[in-house]
PDB file of C-alpha atoms in Angstrom:
ATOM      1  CA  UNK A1040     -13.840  -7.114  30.179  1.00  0.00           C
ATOM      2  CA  UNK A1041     -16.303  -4.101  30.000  1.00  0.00           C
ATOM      3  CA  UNK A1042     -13.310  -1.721  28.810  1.00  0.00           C
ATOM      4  CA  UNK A1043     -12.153  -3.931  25.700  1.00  0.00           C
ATOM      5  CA  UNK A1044     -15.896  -3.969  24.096  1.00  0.00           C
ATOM      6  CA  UNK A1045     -16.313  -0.087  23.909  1.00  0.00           C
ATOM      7  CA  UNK A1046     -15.346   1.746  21.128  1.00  0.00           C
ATOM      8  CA  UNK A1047     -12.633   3.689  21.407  1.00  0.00           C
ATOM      9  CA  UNK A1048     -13.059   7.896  20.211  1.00  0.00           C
ATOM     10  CA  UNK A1049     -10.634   9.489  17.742  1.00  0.00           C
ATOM     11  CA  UNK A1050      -9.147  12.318  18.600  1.00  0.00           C
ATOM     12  CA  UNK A1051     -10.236  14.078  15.318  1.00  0.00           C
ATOM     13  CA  UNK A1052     -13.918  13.589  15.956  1.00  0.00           C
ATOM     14  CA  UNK A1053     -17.137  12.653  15.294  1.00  0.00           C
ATOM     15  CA  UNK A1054     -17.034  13.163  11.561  1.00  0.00           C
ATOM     16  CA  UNK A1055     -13.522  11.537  10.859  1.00  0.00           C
ATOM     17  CA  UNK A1056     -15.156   7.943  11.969  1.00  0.00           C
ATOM     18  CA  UNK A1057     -16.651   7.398   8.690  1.00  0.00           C
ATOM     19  CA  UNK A1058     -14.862   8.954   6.411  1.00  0.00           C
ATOM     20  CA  UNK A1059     -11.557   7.087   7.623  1.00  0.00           C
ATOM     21  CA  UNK A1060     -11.807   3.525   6.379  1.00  0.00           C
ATOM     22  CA  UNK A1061     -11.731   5.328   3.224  1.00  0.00           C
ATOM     23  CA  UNK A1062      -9.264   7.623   3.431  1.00  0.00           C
ATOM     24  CA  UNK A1063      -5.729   5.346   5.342  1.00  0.00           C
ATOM     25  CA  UNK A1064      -6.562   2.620   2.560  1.00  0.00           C
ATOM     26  CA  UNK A1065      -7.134   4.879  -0.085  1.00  0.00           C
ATOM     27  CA  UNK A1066      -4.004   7.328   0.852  1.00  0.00           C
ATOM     28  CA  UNK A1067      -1.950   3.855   0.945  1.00  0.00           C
ATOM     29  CA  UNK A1068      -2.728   3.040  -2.523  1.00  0.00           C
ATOM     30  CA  UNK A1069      -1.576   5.892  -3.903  1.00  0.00           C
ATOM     31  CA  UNK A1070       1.589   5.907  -2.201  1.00  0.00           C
ATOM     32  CA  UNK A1071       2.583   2.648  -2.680  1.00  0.00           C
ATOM     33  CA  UNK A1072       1.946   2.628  -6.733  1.00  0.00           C
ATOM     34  CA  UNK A1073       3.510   5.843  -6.527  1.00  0.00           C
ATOM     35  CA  UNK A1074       6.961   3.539  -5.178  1.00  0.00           C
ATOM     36  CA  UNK A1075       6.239   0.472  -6.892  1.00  0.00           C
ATOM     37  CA  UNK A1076       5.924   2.756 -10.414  1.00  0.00           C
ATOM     38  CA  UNK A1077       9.145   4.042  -9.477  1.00  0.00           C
ATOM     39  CA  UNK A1078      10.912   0.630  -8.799  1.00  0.00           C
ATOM     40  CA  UNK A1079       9.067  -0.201 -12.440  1.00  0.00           C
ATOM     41  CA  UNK A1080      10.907   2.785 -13.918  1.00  0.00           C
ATOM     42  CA  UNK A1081      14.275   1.860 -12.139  1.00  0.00           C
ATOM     43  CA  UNK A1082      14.108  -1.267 -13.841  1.00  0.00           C
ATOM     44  CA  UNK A1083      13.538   0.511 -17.299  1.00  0.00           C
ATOM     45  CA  UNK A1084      16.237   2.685 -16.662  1.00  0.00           C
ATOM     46  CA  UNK A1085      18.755  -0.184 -15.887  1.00  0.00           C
ATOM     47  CA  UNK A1086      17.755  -2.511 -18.793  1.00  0.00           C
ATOM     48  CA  UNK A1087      18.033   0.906 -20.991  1.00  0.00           C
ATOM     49  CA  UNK A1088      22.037   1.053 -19.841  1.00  0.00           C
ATOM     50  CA  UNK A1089      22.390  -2.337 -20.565  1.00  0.00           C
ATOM     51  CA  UNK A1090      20.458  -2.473 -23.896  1.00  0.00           C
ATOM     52  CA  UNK A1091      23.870  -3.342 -25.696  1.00  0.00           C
ATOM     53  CA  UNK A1092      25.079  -6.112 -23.557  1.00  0.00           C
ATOM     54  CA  UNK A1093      21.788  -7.701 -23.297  1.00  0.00           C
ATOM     55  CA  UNK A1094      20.827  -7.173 -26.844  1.00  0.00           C
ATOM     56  CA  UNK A1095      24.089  -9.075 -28.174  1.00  0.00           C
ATOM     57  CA  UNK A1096      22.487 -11.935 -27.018  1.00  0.00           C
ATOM     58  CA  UNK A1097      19.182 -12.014 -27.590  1.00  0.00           C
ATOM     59  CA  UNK A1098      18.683  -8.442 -30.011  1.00  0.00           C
ATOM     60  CA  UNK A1099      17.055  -5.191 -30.146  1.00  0.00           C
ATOM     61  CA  UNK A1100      14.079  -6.145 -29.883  1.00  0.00           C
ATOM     62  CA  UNK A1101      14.480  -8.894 -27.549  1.00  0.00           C
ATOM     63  CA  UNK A1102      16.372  -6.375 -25.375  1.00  0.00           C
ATOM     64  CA  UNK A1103      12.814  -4.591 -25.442  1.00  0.00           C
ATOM     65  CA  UNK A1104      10.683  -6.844 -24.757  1.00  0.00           C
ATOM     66  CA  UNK A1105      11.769  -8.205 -21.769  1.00  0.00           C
ATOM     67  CA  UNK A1106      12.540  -4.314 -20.088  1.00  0.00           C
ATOM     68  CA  UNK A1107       8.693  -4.014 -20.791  1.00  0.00           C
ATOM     69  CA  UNK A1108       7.987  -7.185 -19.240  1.00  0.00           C
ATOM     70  CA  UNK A1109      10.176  -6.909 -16.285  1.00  0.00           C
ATOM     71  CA  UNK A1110       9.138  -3.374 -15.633  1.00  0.00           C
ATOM     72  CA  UNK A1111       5.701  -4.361 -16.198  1.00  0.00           C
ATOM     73  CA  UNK A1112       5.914  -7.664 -13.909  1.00  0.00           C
ATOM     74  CA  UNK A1113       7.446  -5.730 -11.095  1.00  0.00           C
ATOM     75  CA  UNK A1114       4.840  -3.959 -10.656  1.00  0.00           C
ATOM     76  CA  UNK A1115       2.332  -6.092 -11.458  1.00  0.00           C
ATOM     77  CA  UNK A1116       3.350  -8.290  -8.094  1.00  0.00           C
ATOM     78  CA  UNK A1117       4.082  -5.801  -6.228  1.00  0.00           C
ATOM     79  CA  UNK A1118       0.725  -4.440  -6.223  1.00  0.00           C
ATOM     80  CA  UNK A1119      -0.977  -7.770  -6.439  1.00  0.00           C
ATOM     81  CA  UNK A1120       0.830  -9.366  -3.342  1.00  0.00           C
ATOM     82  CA  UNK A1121       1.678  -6.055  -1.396  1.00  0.00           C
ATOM     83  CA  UNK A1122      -0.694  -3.134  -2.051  1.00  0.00           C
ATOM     84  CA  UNK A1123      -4.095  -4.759  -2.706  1.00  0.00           C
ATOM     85  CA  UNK A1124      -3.725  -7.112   0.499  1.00  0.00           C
ATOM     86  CA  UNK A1125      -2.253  -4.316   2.506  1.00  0.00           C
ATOM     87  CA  UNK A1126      -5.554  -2.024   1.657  1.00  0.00           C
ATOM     88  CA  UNK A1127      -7.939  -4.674   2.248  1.00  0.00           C
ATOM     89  CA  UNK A1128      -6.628  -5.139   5.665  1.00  0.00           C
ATOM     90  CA  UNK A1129      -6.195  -1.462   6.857  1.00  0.00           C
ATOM     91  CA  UNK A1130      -9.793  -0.899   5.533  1.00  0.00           C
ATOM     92  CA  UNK A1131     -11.039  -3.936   7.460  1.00  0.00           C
ATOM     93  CA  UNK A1132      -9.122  -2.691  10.361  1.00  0.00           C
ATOM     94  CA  UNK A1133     -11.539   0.697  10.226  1.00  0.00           C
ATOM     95  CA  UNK A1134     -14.568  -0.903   9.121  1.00  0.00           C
ATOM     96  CA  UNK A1135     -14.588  -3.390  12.309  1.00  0.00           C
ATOM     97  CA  UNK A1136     -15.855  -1.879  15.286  1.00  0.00           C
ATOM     98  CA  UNK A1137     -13.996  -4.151  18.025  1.00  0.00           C
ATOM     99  CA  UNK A1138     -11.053  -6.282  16.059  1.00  0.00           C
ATOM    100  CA  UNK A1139      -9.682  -8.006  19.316  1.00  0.00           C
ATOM    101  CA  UNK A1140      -9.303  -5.669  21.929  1.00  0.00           C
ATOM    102  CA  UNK A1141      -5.506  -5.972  22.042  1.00  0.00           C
ATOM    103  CA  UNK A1142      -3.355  -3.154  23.176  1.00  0.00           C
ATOM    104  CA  UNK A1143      -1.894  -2.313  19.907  1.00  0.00           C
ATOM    105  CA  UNK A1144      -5.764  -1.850  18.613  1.00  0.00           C
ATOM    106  CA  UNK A1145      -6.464   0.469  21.655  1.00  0.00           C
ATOM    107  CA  UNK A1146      -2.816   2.460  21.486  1.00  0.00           C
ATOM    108  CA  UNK A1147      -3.199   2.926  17.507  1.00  0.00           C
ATOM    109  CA  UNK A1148      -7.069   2.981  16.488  1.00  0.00           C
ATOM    110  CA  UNK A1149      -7.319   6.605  18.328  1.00  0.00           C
ATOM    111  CA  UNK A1150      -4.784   8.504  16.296  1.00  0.00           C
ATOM    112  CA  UNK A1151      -6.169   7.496  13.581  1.00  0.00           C
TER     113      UNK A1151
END
């Protein structure tokens, strides 16, 4: 029982401790608005090839409208349901000095 309640070291030292419930969460953040943005622009780029099919039935600038809003919606749930939720955890899962004591905790915390 003794070895599950002590905290485990990382391998980059004493000074990473802090500074990395800050630093996974942030670094995750940026990556994953960097892909969501791109699945955004993907979407642009297909509703821009398809501007004159879709715009026979509901116009030019219906056509427009709803690339913005698709392009803008993807993204919008991506980051609300994936990337916000995702952080939150992973900084919780630094902040928290003894989660559970599982083996997955005491494989993973230490590389990180």
């Amino acid at each position: 029982m003794e070895e599950n309640n002590k905290q485990l070291k990382s391998i980059w030292g004493k000074w990473w401790e802090p500074f990395r419930k800050w630093f996974y969460p942030s670094w995750l953040l940026y990556e994953t608005t960097i892909r969501f943005s791109d699945y955004a622009h993907s979407i642009h780029t297909y509703f821009i090839q398809q501007q004159d099919n879709i715009s026979s039935y509901i116009g030019e600038i219906g056509a427009q409208t709803l690339d913005v809003f698709c392009s803008i919606l993807t993204f919008a749930i991506c980051a609300a349901f994936l990337t916000l939720p995702a952080c939150f955890v992973l900084h919780k899962f630094f902040k928290t000095d003894n989660l559970t004591g599982t083996q997955f905790e005491n494989k993973m915390k230490p590389f990180f």
